[in-house]
Short mmCIF file of C-alpha atoms in Angstrom, two decimals:
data_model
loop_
_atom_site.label_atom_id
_atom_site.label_comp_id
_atom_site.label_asym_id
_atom_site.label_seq_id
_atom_site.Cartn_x
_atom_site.Cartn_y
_atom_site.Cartn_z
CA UNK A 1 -14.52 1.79 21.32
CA UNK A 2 -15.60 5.33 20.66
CA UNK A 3 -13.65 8.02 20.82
CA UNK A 4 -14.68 11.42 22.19
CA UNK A 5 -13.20 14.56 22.60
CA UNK A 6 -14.50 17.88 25.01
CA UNK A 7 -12.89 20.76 24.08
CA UNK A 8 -13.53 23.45 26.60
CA UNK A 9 -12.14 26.78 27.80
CA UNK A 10 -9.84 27.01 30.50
CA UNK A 11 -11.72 28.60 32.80
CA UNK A 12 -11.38 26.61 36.05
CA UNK A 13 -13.57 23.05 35.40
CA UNK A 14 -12.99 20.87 38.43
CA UNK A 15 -11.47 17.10 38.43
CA UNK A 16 -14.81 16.57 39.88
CA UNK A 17 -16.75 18.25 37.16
CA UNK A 18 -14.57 16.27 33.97
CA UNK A 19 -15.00 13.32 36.22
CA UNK A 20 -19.11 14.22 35.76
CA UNK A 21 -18.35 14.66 32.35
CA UNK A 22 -16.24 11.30 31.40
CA UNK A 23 -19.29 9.20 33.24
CA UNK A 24 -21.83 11.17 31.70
CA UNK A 25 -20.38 11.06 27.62
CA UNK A 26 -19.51 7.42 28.29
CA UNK A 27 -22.61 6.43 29.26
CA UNK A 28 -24.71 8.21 26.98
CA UNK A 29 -23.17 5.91 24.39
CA UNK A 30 -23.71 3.20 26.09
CA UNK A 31 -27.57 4.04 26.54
CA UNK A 32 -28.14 5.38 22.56
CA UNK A 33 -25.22 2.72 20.43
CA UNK A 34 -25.11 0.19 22.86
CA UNK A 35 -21.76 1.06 22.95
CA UNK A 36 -19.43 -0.73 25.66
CA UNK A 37 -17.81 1.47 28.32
CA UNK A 38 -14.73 -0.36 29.10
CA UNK A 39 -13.42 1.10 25.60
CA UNK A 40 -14.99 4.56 25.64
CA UNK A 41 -11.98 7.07 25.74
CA UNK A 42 -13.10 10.40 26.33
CA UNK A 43 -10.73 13.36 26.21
CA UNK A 44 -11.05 16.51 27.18
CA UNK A 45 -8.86 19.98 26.00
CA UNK A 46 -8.89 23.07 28.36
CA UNK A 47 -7.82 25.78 26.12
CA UNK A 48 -6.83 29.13 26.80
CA UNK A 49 -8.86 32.28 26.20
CA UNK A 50 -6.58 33.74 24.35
CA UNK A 51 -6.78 30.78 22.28
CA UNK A 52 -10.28 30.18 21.27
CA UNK A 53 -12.36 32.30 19.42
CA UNK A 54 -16.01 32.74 18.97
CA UNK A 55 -17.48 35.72 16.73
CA UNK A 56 -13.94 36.82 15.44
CA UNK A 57 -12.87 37.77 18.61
CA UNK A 58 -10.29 35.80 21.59
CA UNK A 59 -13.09 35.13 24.45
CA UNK A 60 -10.12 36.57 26.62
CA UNK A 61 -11.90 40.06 24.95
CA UNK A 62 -15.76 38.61 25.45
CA UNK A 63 -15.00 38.02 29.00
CA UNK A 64 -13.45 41.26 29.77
CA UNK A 65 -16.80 42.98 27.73
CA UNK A 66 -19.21 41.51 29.70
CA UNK A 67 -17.30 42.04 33.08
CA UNK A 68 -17.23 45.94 32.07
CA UNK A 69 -20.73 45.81 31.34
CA UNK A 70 -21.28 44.03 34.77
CA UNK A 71 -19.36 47.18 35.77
CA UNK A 72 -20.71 49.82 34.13
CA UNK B 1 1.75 15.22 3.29
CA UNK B 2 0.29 12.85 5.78
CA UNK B 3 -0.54 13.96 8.94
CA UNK B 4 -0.01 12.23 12.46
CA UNK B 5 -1.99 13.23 15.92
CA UNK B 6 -0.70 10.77 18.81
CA UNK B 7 -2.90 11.48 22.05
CA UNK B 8 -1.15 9.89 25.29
CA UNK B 9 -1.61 10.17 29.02
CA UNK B 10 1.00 13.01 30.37
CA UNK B 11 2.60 10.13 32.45
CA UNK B 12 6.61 11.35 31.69
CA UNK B 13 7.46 10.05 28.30
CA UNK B 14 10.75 11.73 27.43
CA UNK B 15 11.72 13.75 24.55
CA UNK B 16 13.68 10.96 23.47
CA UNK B 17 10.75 8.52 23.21
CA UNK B 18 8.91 11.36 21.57
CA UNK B 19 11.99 11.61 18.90
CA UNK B 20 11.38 7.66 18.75
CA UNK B 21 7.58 8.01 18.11
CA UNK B 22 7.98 10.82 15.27
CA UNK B 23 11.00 8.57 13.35
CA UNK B 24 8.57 5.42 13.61
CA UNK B 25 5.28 7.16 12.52
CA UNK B 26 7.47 8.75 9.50
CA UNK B 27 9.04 5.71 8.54
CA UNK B 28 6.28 4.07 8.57
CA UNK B 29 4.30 5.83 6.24
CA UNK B 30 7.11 5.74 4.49
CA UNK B 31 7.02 2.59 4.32
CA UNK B 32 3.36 1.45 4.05
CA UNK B 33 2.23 3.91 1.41
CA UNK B 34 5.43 5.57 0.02
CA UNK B 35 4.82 9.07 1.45
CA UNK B 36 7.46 11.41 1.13
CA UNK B 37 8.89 11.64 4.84
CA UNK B 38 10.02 15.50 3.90
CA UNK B 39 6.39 16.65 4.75
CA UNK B 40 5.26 13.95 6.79
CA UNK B 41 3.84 15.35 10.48
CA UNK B 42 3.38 14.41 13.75
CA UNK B 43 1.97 16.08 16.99
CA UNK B 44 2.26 14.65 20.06
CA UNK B 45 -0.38 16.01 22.50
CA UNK B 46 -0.12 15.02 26.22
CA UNK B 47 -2.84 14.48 28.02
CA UNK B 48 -2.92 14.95 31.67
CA UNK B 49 -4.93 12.23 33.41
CA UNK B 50 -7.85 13.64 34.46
CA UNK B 51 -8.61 15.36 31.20
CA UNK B 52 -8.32 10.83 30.03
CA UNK B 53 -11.24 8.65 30.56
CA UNK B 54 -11.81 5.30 29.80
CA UNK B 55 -14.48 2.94 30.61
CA UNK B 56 -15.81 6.00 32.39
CA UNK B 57 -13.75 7.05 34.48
CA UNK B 58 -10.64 9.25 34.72
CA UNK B 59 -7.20 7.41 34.51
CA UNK B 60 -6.29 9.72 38.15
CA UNK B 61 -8.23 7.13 39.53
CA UNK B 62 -7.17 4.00 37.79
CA UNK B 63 -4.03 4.74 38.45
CA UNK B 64 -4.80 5.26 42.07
CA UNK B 65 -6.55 1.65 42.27
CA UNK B 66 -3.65 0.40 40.08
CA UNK B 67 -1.33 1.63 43.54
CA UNK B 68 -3.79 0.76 45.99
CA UNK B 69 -3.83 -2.97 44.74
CA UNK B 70 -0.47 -2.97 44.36
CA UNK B 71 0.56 -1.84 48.24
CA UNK B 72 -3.45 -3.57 48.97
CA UNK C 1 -5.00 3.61 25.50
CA UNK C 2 -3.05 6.16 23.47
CA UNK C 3 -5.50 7.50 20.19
CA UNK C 4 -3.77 7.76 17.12
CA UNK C 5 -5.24 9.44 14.13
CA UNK C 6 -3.85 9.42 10.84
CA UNK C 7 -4.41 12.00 7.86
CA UNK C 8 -3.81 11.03 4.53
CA UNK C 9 -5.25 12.09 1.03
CA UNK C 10 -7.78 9.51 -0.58
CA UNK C 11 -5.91 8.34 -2.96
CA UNK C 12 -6.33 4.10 -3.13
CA UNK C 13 -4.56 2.86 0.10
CA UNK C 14 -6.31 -0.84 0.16
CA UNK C 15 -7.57 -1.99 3.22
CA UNK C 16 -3.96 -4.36 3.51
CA UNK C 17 -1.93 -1.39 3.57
CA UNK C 18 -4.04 -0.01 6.22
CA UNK C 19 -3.87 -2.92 8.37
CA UNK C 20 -0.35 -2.62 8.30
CA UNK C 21 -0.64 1.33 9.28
CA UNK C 22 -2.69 0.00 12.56
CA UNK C 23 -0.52 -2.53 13.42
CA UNK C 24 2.56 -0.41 13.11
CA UNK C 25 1.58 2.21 14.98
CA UNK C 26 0.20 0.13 17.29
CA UNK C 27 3.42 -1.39 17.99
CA UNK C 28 5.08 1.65 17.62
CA UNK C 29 3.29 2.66 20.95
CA UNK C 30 3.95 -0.70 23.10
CA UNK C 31 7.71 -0.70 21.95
CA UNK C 32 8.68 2.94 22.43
CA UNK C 33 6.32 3.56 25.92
CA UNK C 34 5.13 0.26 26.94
CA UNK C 35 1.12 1.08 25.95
CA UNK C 36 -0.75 -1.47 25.69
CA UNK C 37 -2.08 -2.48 22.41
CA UNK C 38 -5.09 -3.72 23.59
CA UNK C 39 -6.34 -0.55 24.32
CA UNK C 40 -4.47 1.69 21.33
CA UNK C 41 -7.19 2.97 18.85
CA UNK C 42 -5.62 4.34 15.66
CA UNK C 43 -8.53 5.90 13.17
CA UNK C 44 -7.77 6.83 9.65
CA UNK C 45 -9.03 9.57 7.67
CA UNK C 46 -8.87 9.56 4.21
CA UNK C 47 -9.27 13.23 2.47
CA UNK C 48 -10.69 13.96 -0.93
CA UNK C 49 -7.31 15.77 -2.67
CA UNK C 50 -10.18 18.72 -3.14
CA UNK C 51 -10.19 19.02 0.20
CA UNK C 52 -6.11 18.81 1.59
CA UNK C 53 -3.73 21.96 0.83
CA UNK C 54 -0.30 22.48 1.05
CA UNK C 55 1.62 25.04 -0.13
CA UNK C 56 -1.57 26.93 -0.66
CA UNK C 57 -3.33 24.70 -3.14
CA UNK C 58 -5.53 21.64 -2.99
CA UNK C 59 -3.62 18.53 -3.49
CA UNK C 60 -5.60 18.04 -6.76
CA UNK C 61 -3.69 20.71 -8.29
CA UNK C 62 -0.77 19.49 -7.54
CA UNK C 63 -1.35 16.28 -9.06
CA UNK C 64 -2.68 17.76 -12.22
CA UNK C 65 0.70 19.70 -12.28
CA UNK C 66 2.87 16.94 -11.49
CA UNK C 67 1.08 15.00 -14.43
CA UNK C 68 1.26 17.84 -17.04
CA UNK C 69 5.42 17.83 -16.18
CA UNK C 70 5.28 14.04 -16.73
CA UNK C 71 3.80 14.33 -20.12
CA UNK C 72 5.19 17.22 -21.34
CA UNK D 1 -21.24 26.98 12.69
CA UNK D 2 -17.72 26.46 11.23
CA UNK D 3 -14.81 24.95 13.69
CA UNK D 4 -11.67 25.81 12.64
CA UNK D 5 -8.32 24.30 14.09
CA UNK D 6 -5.05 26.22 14.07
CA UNK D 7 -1.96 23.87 15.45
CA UNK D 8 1.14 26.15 15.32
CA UNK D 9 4.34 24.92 17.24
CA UNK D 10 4.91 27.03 20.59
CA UNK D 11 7.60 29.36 19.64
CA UNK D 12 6.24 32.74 20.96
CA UNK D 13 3.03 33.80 19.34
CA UNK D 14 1.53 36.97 20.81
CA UNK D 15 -2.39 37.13 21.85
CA UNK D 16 -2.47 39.97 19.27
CA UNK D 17 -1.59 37.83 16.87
CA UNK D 18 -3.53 35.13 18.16
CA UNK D 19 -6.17 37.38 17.56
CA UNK D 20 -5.62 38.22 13.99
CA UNK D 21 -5.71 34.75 13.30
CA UNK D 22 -9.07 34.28 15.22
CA UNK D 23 -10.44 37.58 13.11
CA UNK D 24 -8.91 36.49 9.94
CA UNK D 25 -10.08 32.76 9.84
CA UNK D 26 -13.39 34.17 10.89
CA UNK D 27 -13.51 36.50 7.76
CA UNK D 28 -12.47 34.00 5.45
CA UNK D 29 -15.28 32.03 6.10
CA UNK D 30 -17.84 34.67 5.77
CA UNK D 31 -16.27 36.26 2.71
CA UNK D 32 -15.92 32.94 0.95
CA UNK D 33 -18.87 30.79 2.20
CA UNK D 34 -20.92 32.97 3.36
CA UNK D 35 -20.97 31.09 7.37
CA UNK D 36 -21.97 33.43 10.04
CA UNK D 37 -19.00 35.46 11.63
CA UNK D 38 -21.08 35.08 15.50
CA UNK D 39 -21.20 31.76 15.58
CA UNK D 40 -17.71 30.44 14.12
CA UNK D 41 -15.48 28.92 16.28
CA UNK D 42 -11.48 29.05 16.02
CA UNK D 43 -8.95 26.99 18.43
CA UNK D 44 -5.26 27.74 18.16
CA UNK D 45 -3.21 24.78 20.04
CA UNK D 46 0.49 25.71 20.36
CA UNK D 47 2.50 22.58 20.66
CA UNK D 48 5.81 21.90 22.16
CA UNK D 49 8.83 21.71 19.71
CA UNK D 50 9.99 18.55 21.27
CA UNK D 51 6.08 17.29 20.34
CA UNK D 52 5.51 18.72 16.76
CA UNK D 53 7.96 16.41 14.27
CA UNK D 54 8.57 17.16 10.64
CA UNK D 55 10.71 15.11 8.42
CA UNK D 56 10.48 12.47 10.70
CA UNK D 57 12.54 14.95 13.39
CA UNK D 58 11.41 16.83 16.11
CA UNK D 59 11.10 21.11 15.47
CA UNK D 60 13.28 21.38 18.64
CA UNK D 61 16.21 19.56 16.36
CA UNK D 62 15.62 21.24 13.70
CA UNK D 63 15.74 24.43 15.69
CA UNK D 64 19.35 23.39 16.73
CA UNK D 65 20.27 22.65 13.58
CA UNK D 66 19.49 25.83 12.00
CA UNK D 67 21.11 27.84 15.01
CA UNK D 68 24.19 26.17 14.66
CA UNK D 69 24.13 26.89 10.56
CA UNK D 70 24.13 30.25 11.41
CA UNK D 71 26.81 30.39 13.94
CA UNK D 72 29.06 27.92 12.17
CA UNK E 1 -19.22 27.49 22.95
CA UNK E 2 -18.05 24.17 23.86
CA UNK E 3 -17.01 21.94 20.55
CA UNK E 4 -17.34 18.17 21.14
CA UNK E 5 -16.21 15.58 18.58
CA UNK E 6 -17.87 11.59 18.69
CA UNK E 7 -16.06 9.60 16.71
CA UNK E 8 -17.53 6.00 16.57
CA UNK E 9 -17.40 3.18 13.78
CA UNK E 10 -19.93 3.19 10.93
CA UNK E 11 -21.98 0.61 11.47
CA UNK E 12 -25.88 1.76 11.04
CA UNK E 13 -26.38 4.41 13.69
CA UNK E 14 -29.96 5.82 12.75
CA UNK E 15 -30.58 9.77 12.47
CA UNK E 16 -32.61 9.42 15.74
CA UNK E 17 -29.92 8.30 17.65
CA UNK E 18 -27.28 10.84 16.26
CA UNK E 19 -30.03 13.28 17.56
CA UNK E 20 -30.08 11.90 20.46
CA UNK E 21 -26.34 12.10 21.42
CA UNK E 22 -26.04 15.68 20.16
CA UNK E 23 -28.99 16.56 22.83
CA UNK E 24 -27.61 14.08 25.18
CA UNK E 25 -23.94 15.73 25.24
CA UNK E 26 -25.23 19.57 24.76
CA UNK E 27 -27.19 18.91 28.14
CA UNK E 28 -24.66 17.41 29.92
CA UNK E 29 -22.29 20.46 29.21
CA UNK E 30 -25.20 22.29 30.51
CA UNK E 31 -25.88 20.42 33.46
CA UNK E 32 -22.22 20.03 34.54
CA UNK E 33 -20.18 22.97 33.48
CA UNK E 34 -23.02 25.73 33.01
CA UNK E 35 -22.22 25.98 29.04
CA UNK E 36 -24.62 28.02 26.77
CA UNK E 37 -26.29 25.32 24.93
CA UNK E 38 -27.12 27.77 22.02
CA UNK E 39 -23.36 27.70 21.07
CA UNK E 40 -22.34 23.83 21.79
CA UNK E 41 -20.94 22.45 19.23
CA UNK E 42 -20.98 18.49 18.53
CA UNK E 43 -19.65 17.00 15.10
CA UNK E 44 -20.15 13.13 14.85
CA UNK E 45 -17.73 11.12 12.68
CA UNK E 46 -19.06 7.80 11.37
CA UNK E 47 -15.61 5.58 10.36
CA UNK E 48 -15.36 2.86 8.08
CA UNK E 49 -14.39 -0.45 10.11
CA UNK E 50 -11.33 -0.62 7.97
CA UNK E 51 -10.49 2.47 8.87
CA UNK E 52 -10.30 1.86 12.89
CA UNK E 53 -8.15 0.19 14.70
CA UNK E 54 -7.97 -1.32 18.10
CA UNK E 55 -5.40 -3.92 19.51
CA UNK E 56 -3.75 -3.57 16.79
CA UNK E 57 -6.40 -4.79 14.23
CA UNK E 58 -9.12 -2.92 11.75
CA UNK E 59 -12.46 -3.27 13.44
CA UNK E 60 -13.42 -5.49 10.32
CA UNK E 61 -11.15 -8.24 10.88
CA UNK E 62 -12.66 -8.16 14.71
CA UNK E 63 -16.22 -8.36 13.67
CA UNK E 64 -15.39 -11.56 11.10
CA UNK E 65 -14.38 -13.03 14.28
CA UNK E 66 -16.99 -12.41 16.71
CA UNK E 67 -19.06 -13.61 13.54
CA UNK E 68 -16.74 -16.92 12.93
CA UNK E 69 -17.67 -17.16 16.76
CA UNK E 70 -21.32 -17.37 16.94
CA UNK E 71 -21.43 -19.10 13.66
CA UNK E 72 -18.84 -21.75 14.92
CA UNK F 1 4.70 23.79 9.06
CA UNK F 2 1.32 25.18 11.29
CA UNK F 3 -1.67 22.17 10.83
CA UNK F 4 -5.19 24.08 10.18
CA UNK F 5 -8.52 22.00 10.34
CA UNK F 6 -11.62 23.47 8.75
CA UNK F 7 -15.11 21.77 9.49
CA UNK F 8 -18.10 22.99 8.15
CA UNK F 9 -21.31 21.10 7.08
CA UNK F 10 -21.61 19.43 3.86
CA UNK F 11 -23.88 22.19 2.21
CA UNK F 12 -22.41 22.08 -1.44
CA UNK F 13 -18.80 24.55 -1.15
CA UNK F 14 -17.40 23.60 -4.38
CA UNK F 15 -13.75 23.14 -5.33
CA UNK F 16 -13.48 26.59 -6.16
CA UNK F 17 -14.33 28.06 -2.66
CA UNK F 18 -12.28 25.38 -0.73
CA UNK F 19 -9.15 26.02 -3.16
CA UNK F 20 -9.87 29.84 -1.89
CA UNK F 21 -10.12 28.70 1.67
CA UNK F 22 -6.88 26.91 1.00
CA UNK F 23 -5.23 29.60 -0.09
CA UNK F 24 -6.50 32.04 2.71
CA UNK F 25 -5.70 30.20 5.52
CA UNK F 26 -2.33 29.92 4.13
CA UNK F 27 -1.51 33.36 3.27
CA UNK F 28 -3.42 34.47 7.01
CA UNK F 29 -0.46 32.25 8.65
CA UNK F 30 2.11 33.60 6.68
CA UNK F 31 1.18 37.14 7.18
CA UNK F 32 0.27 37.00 11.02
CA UNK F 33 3.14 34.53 11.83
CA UNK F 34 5.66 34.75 8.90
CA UNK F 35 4.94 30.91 8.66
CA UNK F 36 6.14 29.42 5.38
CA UNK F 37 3.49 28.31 3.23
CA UNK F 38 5.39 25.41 1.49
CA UNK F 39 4.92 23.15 4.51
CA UNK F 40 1.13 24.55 5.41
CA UNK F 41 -1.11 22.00 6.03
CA UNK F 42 -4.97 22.51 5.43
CA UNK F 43 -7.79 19.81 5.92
CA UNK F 44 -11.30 20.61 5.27
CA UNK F 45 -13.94 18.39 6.48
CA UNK F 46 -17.37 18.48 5.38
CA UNK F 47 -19.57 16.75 7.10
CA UNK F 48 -23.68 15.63 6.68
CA UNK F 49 -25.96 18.42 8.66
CA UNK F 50 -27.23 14.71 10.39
CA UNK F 51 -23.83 14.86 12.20
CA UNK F 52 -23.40 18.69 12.67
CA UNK F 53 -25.23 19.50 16.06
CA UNK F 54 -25.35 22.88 17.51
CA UNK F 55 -28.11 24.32 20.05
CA UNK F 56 -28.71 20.37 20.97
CA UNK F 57 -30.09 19.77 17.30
CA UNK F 58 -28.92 18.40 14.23
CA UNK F 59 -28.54 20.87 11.95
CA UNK F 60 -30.93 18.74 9.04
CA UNK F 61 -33.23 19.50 11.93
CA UNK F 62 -32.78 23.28 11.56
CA UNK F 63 -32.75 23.83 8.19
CA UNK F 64 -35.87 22.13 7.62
CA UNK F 65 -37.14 24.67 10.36
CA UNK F 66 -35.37 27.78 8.34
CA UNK F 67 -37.52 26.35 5.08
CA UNK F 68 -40.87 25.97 6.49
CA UNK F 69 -40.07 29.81 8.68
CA UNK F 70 -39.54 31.11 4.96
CA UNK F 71 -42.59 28.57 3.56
CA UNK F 72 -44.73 29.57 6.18
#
């Protein structure tokens, strides 16, 4: 019955990968709560860089920084 | 004041449905607890299915068994 | 397997009128899309009125105001 | 460590604003509780105005409706 | 920079498990999707029974039966 | 009408400081997005450092850790 929720950035995660990820979070609960699987719902949000920010800044500008610096 | 978060599966509910889920969560807090429907609000989010897991897997492939016992 | 979560200021709603909010919504879901209510999870948060704005002020002001108009 | 939540309706917001919003919330939080500016985290969803509902309407309606008050 | 919310019932879970699940999804975030551990996020929300829902009934009308059950 | 969400741990903000995060938040949305403030939503959760994991740990976990660094 628990409900998780993954929120990510949108940066390309595979249906493979969030597959990995479902199995993984729902059976963690299982293992620590003894929590059944057949009701684990487990969500995840790919947001936009634009959209998410970490140190007062998009990560649409954190990723461009570090690809400069890559660069430079 | 109250405020509403429906999560579904992106599986083509119409904007007409989603009319008929915002009217019915209103009303009913309406009529439950007497909130003022003025400032009640709701947000729909849809989900696409293999960001949705349940009982540990994504619902892309539930739905695919779903089919495949159905034609099976 | 829709997730619902409802918002509302702490403010006495007794565990009957929350029932009711559960099984509303609940049908709600299975009449408007056809979700089964088996697997519909609807949590409720209830928020200290210290800790819900609107209109730029904690609910607890408002309150206090709307009492001070009463008795005045 | 704060997480911060923005849900606006989709209507056109620009990533510069977007990012005054992730710079502002950000501040905010340092200014009045003193959290750490590196490590807060801000997510803006933009919703659909057919998914967002106020007044027990969807924005999209209400959109209408206030186009056609002006051109009426 | 991931942000992961586990929202399960309040019923007892110990410090020591909470611990465990926030190491238990920060890894797997890790392991699957490469994410920074340093800056993973994961809130836990502990809900009343009254205050979940799921077929349409608060958990604590569905553990007075499972209790009815074994005591019947 | 925009929805805003604030978590942070429950480390003792008092009314005071969330009425000012209120109040921020709300003016930072009209400012940015010309958003009205009447119909701006703000939720702050607080939530027990045992729940609050970042780096894989509880943050109880690293506060005691900051307290013995500063007792040590």
């Amino acid at each position: 019955m628990p409900y998780v929720n993954i929120k990510i950035t949108k940066e390309g995660a595979t249906a493979e990968q969030k597959d990995r990820l479902i199995r993984g979070v729902t059976r963690l609960l299982a293992d620590v709560l003894g929590k059944n699987p057949e009701t684990t719902v487990v969500v995840i949000d790919e947001v936009e860089t634009d959209n998410w920010g970490i140190g007062g800044e998009p990560v649409t500008a954190l990723r461009r920084k570090e690809k400069e610096e890559l660069n430079g």
